[in-house]
């Protein structure tokens, strides 16, 4: 293909309709299950499944009360119904990722279990918290991605059982990113994915949890643990993977214990393609789509 036209289509329904009508040849892979089913059944299209390294994060603002208290953060981590979200809402089209980086990558502790849905545990941590929740908490979602709205509503329902009011605020990714540059304007909570910009633990642990990166959207939990900072910087100073991996494993365990974010799942990508498009090769780095090898099949 000598030329590619990329159109900005904010609504999921618009992208789905354009694919089904043949107005576009491919689109973002992040579709809700009900829309994926429509695409899979459409005779114009072919849809294939590919494991990614794009975990979903529910951010918590660690510099703003009540998330300054680790027990509050752990309570929220225990209050999310991971199994229901993955199996009932995503229809099993994702894999649980209980830690702060993709578990398929080196440097992830293989025995890390993370947090499970347990409202009794959540209540126990709220009782231990020194900071009490005295106001509604806002969670910002990306309105163009229905999964973020559904995740927020699920969390809202269970937090209500604990007497916590969660307000869902619909926004767009660029708007949220602009707000995350400063602790004063960053949301209480928000939901996003971190794709594989480069296949190294730094893409997640370093970019997100090294306090030197505050002011970036990835690091908008504003987490700081000096031991973690030291481990990450030590790992960056090494070249050999066998020396770096244990340092990331230690950092991963410390971060998980501090619960700065809620870690939900890793996406399975379902790129939709018009049937005449050939040569597609999935890659977990970047958006998973490379236009260079693509070509159109000759018309019969």
Short mmCIF file of N, CA and C in Angstrom, two decimals, residues 100-260:
data_model
loop_
_atom_site.label_atom_id
_atom_site.label_comp_id
_atom_site.label_asym_id
_atom_site.label_seq_id
_atom_site.Cartn_x
_atom_site.Cartn_y
_atom_site.Cartn_z
N UNK A 100 1.74 -5.35 38.21
CA UNK A 100 1.92 -4.06 37.55
C UNK A 100 2.62 -4.08 36.20
N UNK A 101 2.89 -5.26 35.67
CA UNK A 101 3.46 -5.39 34.32
C UNK A 101 2.93 -6.68 33.71
N UNK A 102 3.06 -6.88 32.41
CA UNK A 102 2.53 -8.10 31.80
C UNK A 102 3.21 -9.34 32.37
N UNK A 103 2.42 -10.31 32.77
CA UNK A 103 3.01 -11.50 33.39
C UNK A 103 3.70 -12.40 32.37
N UNK A 104 3.53 -12.14 31.09
CA UNK A 104 4.21 -12.94 30.07
C UNK A 104 5.65 -12.50 29.84
N UNK A 105 6.03 -11.36 30.42
CA UNK A 105 7.36 -10.81 30.17
C UNK A 105 8.34 -11.19 31.28
N UNK A 106 9.60 -11.34 30.92
CA UNK A 106 10.64 -11.62 31.92
C UNK A 106 10.68 -10.46 32.93
N UNK A 107 11.03 -10.82 34.17
CA UNK A 107 11.05 -9.82 35.23
C UNK A 107 9.79 -9.81 36.07
N UNK A 108 8.78 -10.58 35.65
CA UNK A 108 7.54 -10.70 36.42
C UNK A 108 7.67 -11.89 37.37
N UNK A 109 7.40 -11.71 38.67
CA UNK A 109 7.49 -12.85 39.60
C UNK A 109 6.41 -13.88 39.29
N UNK A 110 6.82 -15.09 39.00
CA UNK A 110 5.87 -16.11 38.55
C UNK A 110 4.88 -16.51 39.64
N UNK A 111 5.23 -16.28 40.91
CA UNK A 111 4.34 -16.68 41.99
C UNK A 111 3.48 -15.52 42.51
N UNK A 112 3.49 -14.38 41.82
CA UNK A 112 2.74 -13.21 42.28
C UNK A 112 1.24 -13.45 42.08
N UNK A 113 0.47 -13.32 43.14
CA UNK A 113 -0.97 -13.57 43.04
C UNK A 113 -1.80 -12.29 42.98
N UNK A 114 -1.27 -11.20 43.53
CA UNK A 114 -1.99 -9.94 43.47
C UNK A 114 -3.23 -9.94 44.35
N UNK A 115 -4.24 -9.19 43.92
CA UNK A 115 -5.46 -9.02 44.71
C UNK A 115 -6.62 -9.74 44.05
N UNK A 116 -7.54 -10.20 44.88
CA UNK A 116 -8.74 -10.87 44.41
C UNK A 116 -9.97 -10.09 44.90
N UNK A 117 -11.10 -10.41 44.33
CA UNK A 117 -12.35 -9.77 44.75
C UNK A 117 -12.75 -10.33 46.11
N UNK A 118 -12.76 -9.47 47.13
CA UNK A 118 -13.05 -9.91 48.49
C UNK A 118 -13.52 -8.70 49.30
N UNK A 119 -14.83 -8.52 49.38
CA UNK A 119 -15.37 -7.34 50.07
C UNK A 119 -15.10 -7.38 51.57
N UNK A 120 -14.95 -8.57 52.14
CA UNK A 120 -14.62 -8.66 53.57
C UNK A 120 -13.21 -8.12 53.81
N UNK A 121 -12.28 -8.48 52.93
CA UNK A 121 -10.93 -7.94 53.02
C UNK A 121 -10.94 -6.43 52.80
N UNK A 122 -11.73 -5.98 51.85
CA UNK A 122 -11.82 -4.54 51.59
C UNK A 122 -12.32 -3.81 52.82
N UNK A 123 -13.34 -4.35 53.45
CA UNK A 123 -13.89 -3.73 54.66
C UNK A 123 -12.85 -3.71 55.78
N UNK A 124 -12.09 -4.78 55.90
CA UNK A 124 -11.07 -4.86 56.94
C UNK A 124 -9.99 -3.80 56.75
N UNK A 125 -9.59 -3.57 55.50
CA UNK A 125 -8.57 -2.55 55.23
C UNK A 125 -9.13 -1.14 55.45
N UNK A 126 -10.39 -0.94 55.14
CA UNK A 126 -10.99 0.37 55.41
C UNK A 126 -10.99 0.65 56.91
N UNK A 127 -11.22 -0.39 57.70
CA UNK A 127 -11.22 -0.22 59.16
C UNK A 127 -9.83 0.13 59.68
N UNK A 128 -8.78 -0.37 58.99
CA UNK A 128 -7.41 -0.08 59.42
C UNK A 128 -6.90 1.27 58.93
N UNK A 129 -7.58 1.85 57.96
CA UNK A 129 -7.09 3.08 57.34
C UNK A 129 -7.13 4.26 58.32
N UNK A 130 -6.06 5.03 58.32
CA UNK A 130 -6.02 6.25 59.12
C UNK A 130 -6.78 7.38 58.44
N UNK A 131 -6.80 7.34 57.11
CA UNK A 131 -7.53 8.35 56.33
C UNK A 131 -8.92 7.80 56.02
N UNK A 132 -9.94 8.50 56.43
CA UNK A 132 -11.31 8.06 56.20
C UNK A 132 -11.87 8.72 54.93
N UNK A 133 -12.75 8.01 54.27
CA UNK A 133 -13.34 8.52 53.02
C UNK A 133 -14.57 9.35 53.37
N UNK A 134 -14.45 10.66 53.18
CA UNK A 134 -15.51 11.58 53.59
C UNK A 134 -16.13 12.33 52.42
N UNK A 135 -15.78 11.92 51.20
CA UNK A 135 -16.31 12.60 50.02
C UNK A 135 -16.51 11.60 48.89
N UNK A 136 -17.29 11.96 47.88
CA UNK A 136 -17.39 11.09 46.70
C UNK A 136 -16.06 11.04 45.96
N UNK A 137 -15.74 9.89 45.40
CA UNK A 137 -14.54 9.71 44.60
C UNK A 137 -14.94 9.75 43.13
N UNK A 138 -14.15 10.46 42.32
CA UNK A 138 -14.43 10.53 40.89
C UNK A 138 -13.51 9.58 40.12
N UNK A 139 -14.09 8.85 39.19
CA UNK A 139 -13.29 8.01 38.30
C UNK A 139 -13.58 8.46 36.88
N UNK A 140 -12.54 8.82 36.14
CA UNK A 140 -12.68 9.28 34.76
C UNK A 140 -12.50 8.10 33.81
N UNK A 141 -13.39 8.01 32.85
CA UNK A 141 -13.35 6.92 31.89
C UNK A 141 -13.21 7.49 30.49
N UNK A 142 -12.71 6.66 29.57
CA UNK A 142 -12.58 7.08 28.17
C UNK A 142 -13.88 6.73 27.46
N UNK A 143 -14.66 7.74 27.15
CA UNK A 143 -16.01 7.49 26.63
C UNK A 143 -15.99 6.77 25.29
N UNK A 144 -14.85 6.83 24.56
CA UNK A 144 -14.79 6.13 23.28
C UNK A 144 -14.57 4.63 23.45
N UNK A 145 -14.23 4.20 24.68
CA UNK A 145 -14.01 2.78 24.95
C UNK A 145 -14.99 2.32 26.03
N UNK A 146 -16.01 1.60 25.60
CA UNK A 146 -17.10 1.19 26.49
C UNK A 146 -16.60 0.34 27.65
N UNK A 147 -15.49 -0.41 27.45
CA UNK A 147 -14.99 -1.25 28.52
C UNK A 147 -14.61 -0.44 29.75
N UNK A 148 -14.09 0.77 29.55
CA UNK A 148 -13.71 1.59 30.70
C UNK A 148 -14.94 2.03 31.48
N UNK A 149 -16.01 2.32 30.76
CA UNK A 149 -17.27 2.70 31.42
C UNK A 149 -17.81 1.51 32.21
N UNK A 150 -17.80 0.34 31.60
CA UNK A 150 -18.32 -0.86 32.26
C UNK A 150 -17.50 -1.21 33.51
N UNK A 151 -16.18 -1.06 33.43
CA UNK A 151 -15.33 -1.35 34.59
C UNK A 151 -15.64 -0.39 35.73
N UNK A 152 -15.83 0.88 35.40
CA UNK A 152 -16.13 1.88 36.43
C UNK A 152 -17.48 1.61 37.09
N UNK A 153 -18.46 1.23 36.29
CA UNK A 153 -19.79 0.95 36.84
C UNK A 153 -19.77 -0.28 37.74
N UNK A 154 -18.98 -1.28 37.37
CA UNK A 154 -18.86 -2.48 38.20
C UNK A 154 -18.23 -2.13 39.54
N UNK A 155 -17.16 -1.34 39.51
CA UNK A 155 -16.51 -0.92 40.75
C UNK A 155 -17.44 -0.04 41.57
N UNK A 156 -18.17 0.82 40.90
CA UNK A 156 -19.13 1.69 41.59
C UNK A 156 -20.14 0.89 42.38
N UNK A 157 -20.63 -0.20 41.79
CA UNK A 157 -21.64 -1.03 42.43
C UNK A 157 -21.12 -1.67 43.71
N UNK A 158 -19.89 -2.20 43.65
CA UNK A 158 -19.35 -2.87 44.83
C UNK A 158 -18.88 -1.89 45.90
N UNK A 159 -18.36 -0.74 45.50
CA UNK A 159 -17.97 0.25 46.49
C UNK A 159 -19.19 0.78 47.24
N UNK A 160 -20.32 0.83 46.56
CA UNK A 160 -21.55 1.28 47.22
C UNK A 160 -21.91 0.36 48.39
N UNK A 161 -21.59 -0.92 48.26
CA UNK A 161 -21.85 -1.87 49.34
C UNK A 161 -20.97 -1.58 50.56
N UNK A 162 -19.87 -0.86 50.33
CA UNK A 162 -18.97 -0.49 51.41
C UNK A 162 -19.24 0.93 51.91
N UNK A 163 -20.28 1.54 51.37
CA UNK A 163 -20.63 2.89 51.79
C UNK A 163 -19.82 3.97 51.11
N UNK A 164 -19.19 3.66 49.97
CA UNK A 164 -18.35 4.62 49.25
C UNK A 164 -19.05 5.02 47.96
N UNK A 165 -19.15 6.32 47.73
CA UNK A 165 -19.77 6.82 46.51
C UNK A 165 -18.71 7.05 45.44
N UNK A 166 -18.86 6.39 44.30
CA UNK A 166 -17.95 6.56 43.17
C UNK A 166 -18.72 7.22 42.04
N UNK A 167 -18.25 8.37 41.60
CA UNK A 167 -18.90 9.10 40.51
C UNK A 167 -18.13 8.87 39.22
N UNK A 168 -18.84 8.44 38.18
CA UNK A 168 -18.22 8.14 36.88
C UNK A 168 -18.28 9.38 36.01
N UNK A 169 -17.11 9.82 35.54
CA UNK A 169 -17.00 11.02 34.70
C UNK A 169 -16.52 10.59 33.32
N UNK A 170 -17.32 10.83 32.29
CA UNK A 170 -16.93 10.48 30.93
C UNK A 170 -16.04 11.58 30.35
N UNK A 171 -14.94 11.14 29.74
CA UNK A 171 -13.99 12.09 29.17
C UNK A 171 -13.34 11.42 27.96
N UNK A 172 -12.33 12.09 27.40
CA UNK A 172 -11.56 11.55 26.28
C UNK A 172 -10.10 11.45 26.69
N UNK A 173 -9.38 10.51 26.09
CA UNK A 173 -7.99 10.27 26.46
C UNK A 173 -7.14 11.53 26.43
N UNK A 174 -7.17 12.34 25.37
CA UNK A 174 -6.33 13.54 25.36
C UNK A 174 -6.65 14.51 26.50
N UNK A 175 -7.92 14.61 26.86
CA UNK A 175 -8.33 15.50 27.95
C UNK A 175 -7.76 15.01 29.28
N UNK A 176 -7.86 13.70 29.51
CA UNK A 176 -7.33 13.13 30.76
C UNK A 176 -5.82 13.28 30.81
N UNK A 177 -5.14 13.00 29.69
CA UNK A 177 -3.69 13.11 29.65
C UNK A 177 -3.23 14.52 30.00
N UNK A 178 -3.93 15.52 29.47
CA UNK A 178 -3.57 16.90 29.78
C UNK A 178 -3.72 17.18 31.27
N UNK A 179 -4.73 16.59 31.89
CA UNK A 179 -4.97 16.82 33.32
C UNK A 179 -3.92 16.15 34.19
N UNK A 180 -3.31 15.06 33.70
CA UNK A 180 -2.38 14.29 34.54
C UNK A 180 -0.99 14.92 34.65
N UNK A 181 -0.77 16.02 34.00
CA UNK A 181 0.56 16.65 34.05
C UNK A 181 0.86 17.21 35.44
N UNK A 182 -0.18 17.52 36.19
CA UNK A 182 0.03 18.12 37.51
C UNK A 182 -0.83 17.38 38.53
N UNK A 183 -0.30 17.14 39.73
CA UNK A 183 -1.09 16.47 40.76
C UNK A 183 -2.39 17.21 41.09
N UNK A 184 -2.37 18.53 40.98
CA UNK A 184 -3.54 19.32 41.34
C UNK A 184 -4.71 19.09 40.39
N UNK A 185 -4.44 18.76 39.14
CA UNK A 185 -5.51 18.62 38.15
C UNK A 185 -5.79 17.16 37.77
N UNK A 186 -4.91 16.24 38.16
CA UNK A 186 -5.09 14.84 37.79
C UNK A 186 -6.32 14.25 38.49
N UNK A 187 -7.05 13.35 37.84
CA UNK A 187 -8.27 12.78 38.45
C UNK A 187 -7.96 11.92 39.68
N UNK A 188 -8.98 11.73 40.52
CA UNK A 188 -8.86 10.79 41.64
C UNK A 188 -8.47 9.41 41.12
N UNK A 189 -9.20 8.99 40.07
CA UNK A 189 -8.98 7.68 39.47
C UNK A 189 -9.25 7.82 37.97
N UNK A 190 -8.62 6.96 37.16
CA UNK A 190 -8.99 6.86 35.75
C UNK A 190 -8.52 5.52 35.21
N UNK A 191 -9.01 5.15 34.04
CA UNK A 191 -8.77 3.81 33.50
C UNK A 191 -8.08 3.92 32.15
N UNK A 192 -7.03 3.12 31.96
CA UNK A 192 -6.34 3.12 30.67
C UNK A 192 -5.57 1.82 30.51
N UNK A 193 -4.99 1.65 29.34
CA UNK A 193 -4.10 0.54 29.04
C UNK A 193 -2.71 1.08 28.77
N UNK A 194 -1.70 0.27 29.00
CA UNK A 194 -0.34 0.63 28.61
C UNK A 194 0.15 -0.42 27.62
N UNK A 195 0.25 -0.02 26.37
CA UNK A 195 0.70 -0.93 25.32
C UNK A 195 2.21 -1.12 25.39
N UNK A 196 2.71 -2.01 24.55
CA UNK A 196 4.14 -2.29 24.51
C UNK A 196 4.81 -1.29 23.57
N UNK A 197 5.25 -0.18 24.11
CA UNK A 197 5.99 0.77 23.29
C UNK A 197 7.41 0.26 23.03
N UNK A 198 7.96 -0.47 24.00
CA UNK A 198 9.20 -1.22 23.80
C UNK A 198 9.15 -2.41 24.75
N UNK A 199 9.65 -3.56 24.29
CA UNK A 199 9.45 -4.82 25.01
C UNK A 199 10.49 -4.99 26.11
N UNK A 200 10.28 -4.27 27.20
CA UNK A 200 11.20 -4.30 28.33
C UNK A 200 10.39 -3.94 29.57
N UNK A 201 10.71 -4.50 30.75
CA UNK A 201 9.97 -4.14 31.96
C UNK A 201 9.91 -2.64 32.23
N UNK A 202 10.89 -1.90 31.73
CA UNK A 202 10.89 -0.44 31.92
C UNK A 202 9.66 0.22 31.32
N UNK A 203 9.13 -0.38 30.25
CA UNK A 203 7.95 0.18 29.59
C UNK A 203 6.78 0.31 30.56
N UNK A 204 6.77 -0.56 31.57
CA UNK A 204 5.70 -0.53 32.57
C UNK A 204 6.25 -0.11 33.94
N UNK A 205 7.12 -0.90 34.53
CA UNK A 205 7.58 -0.60 35.89
C UNK A 205 8.31 0.73 35.97
N UNK A 206 9.23 0.97 35.05
CA UNK A 206 10.01 2.20 35.09
C UNK A 206 9.18 3.42 34.73
N UNK A 207 8.50 3.36 33.59
CA UNK A 207 7.74 4.52 33.13
C UNK A 207 6.59 4.88 34.06
N UNK A 208 6.02 3.87 34.73
CA UNK A 208 4.84 4.12 35.56
C UNK A 208 5.20 4.39 37.01
N UNK A 209 6.17 3.64 37.56
CA UNK A 209 6.35 3.65 39.01
C UNK A 209 7.67 4.27 39.50
N UNK A 210 8.52 4.72 38.61
CA UNK A 210 9.68 5.51 39.03
C UNK A 210 9.18 6.95 39.25
N UNK A 211 9.38 7.49 40.43
CA UNK A 211 8.83 8.81 40.76
C UNK A 211 9.44 9.92 39.91
N UNK A 212 10.54 9.64 39.22
CA UNK A 212 11.12 10.64 38.32
C UNK A 212 10.21 10.93 37.14
N UNK A 213 9.25 10.06 36.89
CA UNK A 213 8.37 10.22 35.72
C UNK A 213 7.03 10.88 36.05
N UNK A 214 6.88 11.42 37.25
CA UNK A 214 5.67 12.18 37.56
C UNK A 214 5.49 13.28 36.50
N UNK A 215 4.24 13.52 36.15
CA UNK A 215 3.95 14.51 35.13
C UNK A 215 3.67 13.89 33.77
N UNK A 216 3.81 12.56 33.68
CA UNK A 216 3.44 11.84 32.46
C UNK A 216 2.15 11.07 32.74
N UNK A 217 1.39 10.79 31.68
CA UNK A 217 0.12 10.09 31.88
C UNK A 217 0.32 8.70 32.45
N UNK A 218 1.41 8.04 32.05
CA UNK A 218 1.67 6.70 32.57
C UNK A 218 1.84 6.72 34.09
N UNK A 219 2.50 7.76 34.60
CA UNK A 219 2.87 7.82 36.01
C UNK A 219 1.89 8.65 36.83
N UNK A 220 0.65 8.72 36.38
CA UNK A 220 -0.32 9.61 37.01
C UNK A 220 -0.92 9.08 38.31
N UNK A 221 -0.41 7.94 38.81
CA UNK A 221 -0.76 7.53 40.16
C UNK A 221 0.08 8.30 41.18
N UNK A 222 1.16 8.95 40.72
CA UNK A 222 2.06 9.73 41.58
C UNK A 222 2.54 8.89 42.77
N UNK A 223 3.01 7.70 42.41
CA UNK A 223 3.52 6.75 43.40
C UNK A 223 4.98 7.03 43.69
N UNK A 224 5.38 6.88 44.95
CA UNK A 224 6.80 7.01 45.30
C UNK A 224 7.15 6.03 46.40
N UNK A 225 8.16 5.21 46.11
CA UNK A 225 8.77 4.33 47.09
C UNK A 225 10.26 4.34 46.77
N UNK A 226 11.07 4.88 47.66
CA UNK A 226 12.49 5.05 47.37
C UNK A 226 13.17 3.73 47.07
N UNK A 227 12.76 2.66 47.73
CA UNK A 227 13.34 1.35 47.45
C UNK A 227 13.05 0.93 46.01
N UNK A 228 11.83 1.20 45.57
CA UNK A 228 11.47 0.87 44.19
C UNK A 228 12.27 1.73 43.22
N UNK A 229 12.36 3.03 43.49
CA UNK A 229 13.16 3.91 42.63
C UNK A 229 14.59 3.39 42.50
N UNK A 230 15.17 3.01 43.61
CA UNK A 230 16.56 2.53 43.59
C UNK A 230 16.70 1.25 42.78
N UNK A 231 15.76 0.31 42.95
CA UNK A 231 15.82 -0.94 42.21
C UNK A 231 15.67 -0.70 40.71
N UNK A 232 14.76 0.19 40.33
CA UNK A 232 14.53 0.46 38.91
C UNK A 232 15.75 1.13 38.29
N UNK A 233 16.34 2.04 39.00
CA UNK A 233 17.51 2.73 38.46
C UNK A 233 18.72 1.80 38.40
N UNK A 234 18.81 0.89 39.35
CA UNK A 234 19.88 -0.10 39.31
C UNK A 234 19.69 -1.04 38.13
N UNK A 235 18.44 -1.43 37.88
CA UNK A 235 18.15 -2.32 36.75
C UNK A 235 18.48 -1.65 35.42
N UNK A 236 18.23 -0.35 35.33
CA UNK A 236 18.52 0.37 34.09
C UNK A 236 20.03 0.50 33.84
N UNK A 237 20.82 0.37 34.90
CA UNK A 237 22.27 0.51 34.75
C UNK A 237 22.93 -0.79 34.29
N UNK A 238 22.15 -1.88 34.25
CA UNK A 238 22.67 -3.19 33.84
C UNK A 238 22.34 -3.46 32.38
N UNK A 239 23.10 -4.36 31.78
CA UNK A 239 22.85 -4.76 30.39
C UNK A 239 22.30 -6.18 30.32
N UNK A 240 22.87 -7.07 31.11
CA UNK A 240 22.50 -8.49 31.04
C UNK A 240 21.12 -8.73 31.64
N UNK A 241 20.28 -9.43 30.88
CA UNK A 241 18.91 -9.70 31.35
C UNK A 241 18.92 -10.51 32.64
N UNK A 242 19.84 -11.44 32.80
CA UNK A 242 19.86 -12.28 34.00
C UNK A 242 20.19 -11.48 35.25
N UNK A 243 20.83 -10.32 35.09
CA UNK A 243 21.09 -9.44 36.23
C UNK A 243 19.94 -8.47 36.47
N UNK A 244 19.29 -8.10 35.42
CA UNK A 244 18.20 -7.13 35.52
C UNK A 244 16.91 -7.77 36.05
N UNK A 245 16.63 -9.00 35.61
CA UNK A 245 15.35 -9.64 35.94
C UNK A 245 15.09 -9.71 37.45
N UNK A 246 16.05 -10.13 38.29
CA UNK A 246 15.77 -10.20 39.74
C UNK A 246 15.45 -8.83 40.34
N UNK A 247 16.03 -7.77 39.79
CA UNK A 247 15.76 -6.42 40.30
C UNK A 247 14.33 -6.01 39.98
N UNK A 248 13.87 -6.33 38.79
CA UNK A 248 12.48 -6.01 38.43
C UNK A 248 11.50 -6.87 39.23
N UNK A 249 11.88 -8.10 39.50
CA UNK A 249 11.02 -8.96 40.32
C UNK A 249 10.84 -8.38 41.71
N UNK A 250 11.93 -7.91 42.31
CA UNK A 250 11.84 -7.29 43.64
C UNK A 250 10.98 -6.04 43.60
N UNK A 251 11.20 -5.22 42.58
CA UNK A 251 10.42 -3.99 42.44
C UNK A 251 8.94 -4.32 42.25
N UNK A 252 8.66 -5.34 41.46
CA UNK A 252 7.29 -5.75 41.18
C UNK A 252 6.57 -6.16 42.46
N UNK A 253 7.25 -6.89 43.32
CA UNK A 253 6.67 -7.33 44.59
C UNK A 253 6.38 -6.14 45.51
N UNK A 254 7.33 -5.21 45.58
CA UNK A 254 7.14 -4.04 46.42
C UNK A 254 5.98 -3.18 45.93
N UNK A 255 5.91 -2.98 44.63
CA UNK A 255 4.82 -2.18 44.05
C UNK A 255 3.48 -2.84 44.33
N UNK A 256 3.41 -4.15 44.15
CA UNK A 256 2.15 -4.87 44.39
C UNK A 256 1.72 -4.72 45.84
N UNK A 257 2.65 -4.80 46.77
CA UNK A 257 2.32 -4.65 48.19
C UNK A 257 1.80 -3.25 48.49
N UNK A 258 2.30 -2.24 47.77
CA UNK A 258 1.86 -0.86 47.99
C UNK A 258 0.54 -0.53 47.31
N UNK A 259 0.12 -1.36 46.35
CA UNK A 259 -1.17 -1.20 45.66
C UNK A 259 -1.43 0.22 45.16
N UNK A 260 -0.50 0.80 44.38
CA UNK A 260 -0.75 2.16 43.88
C UNK A 260 -1.83 2.23 42.81
#
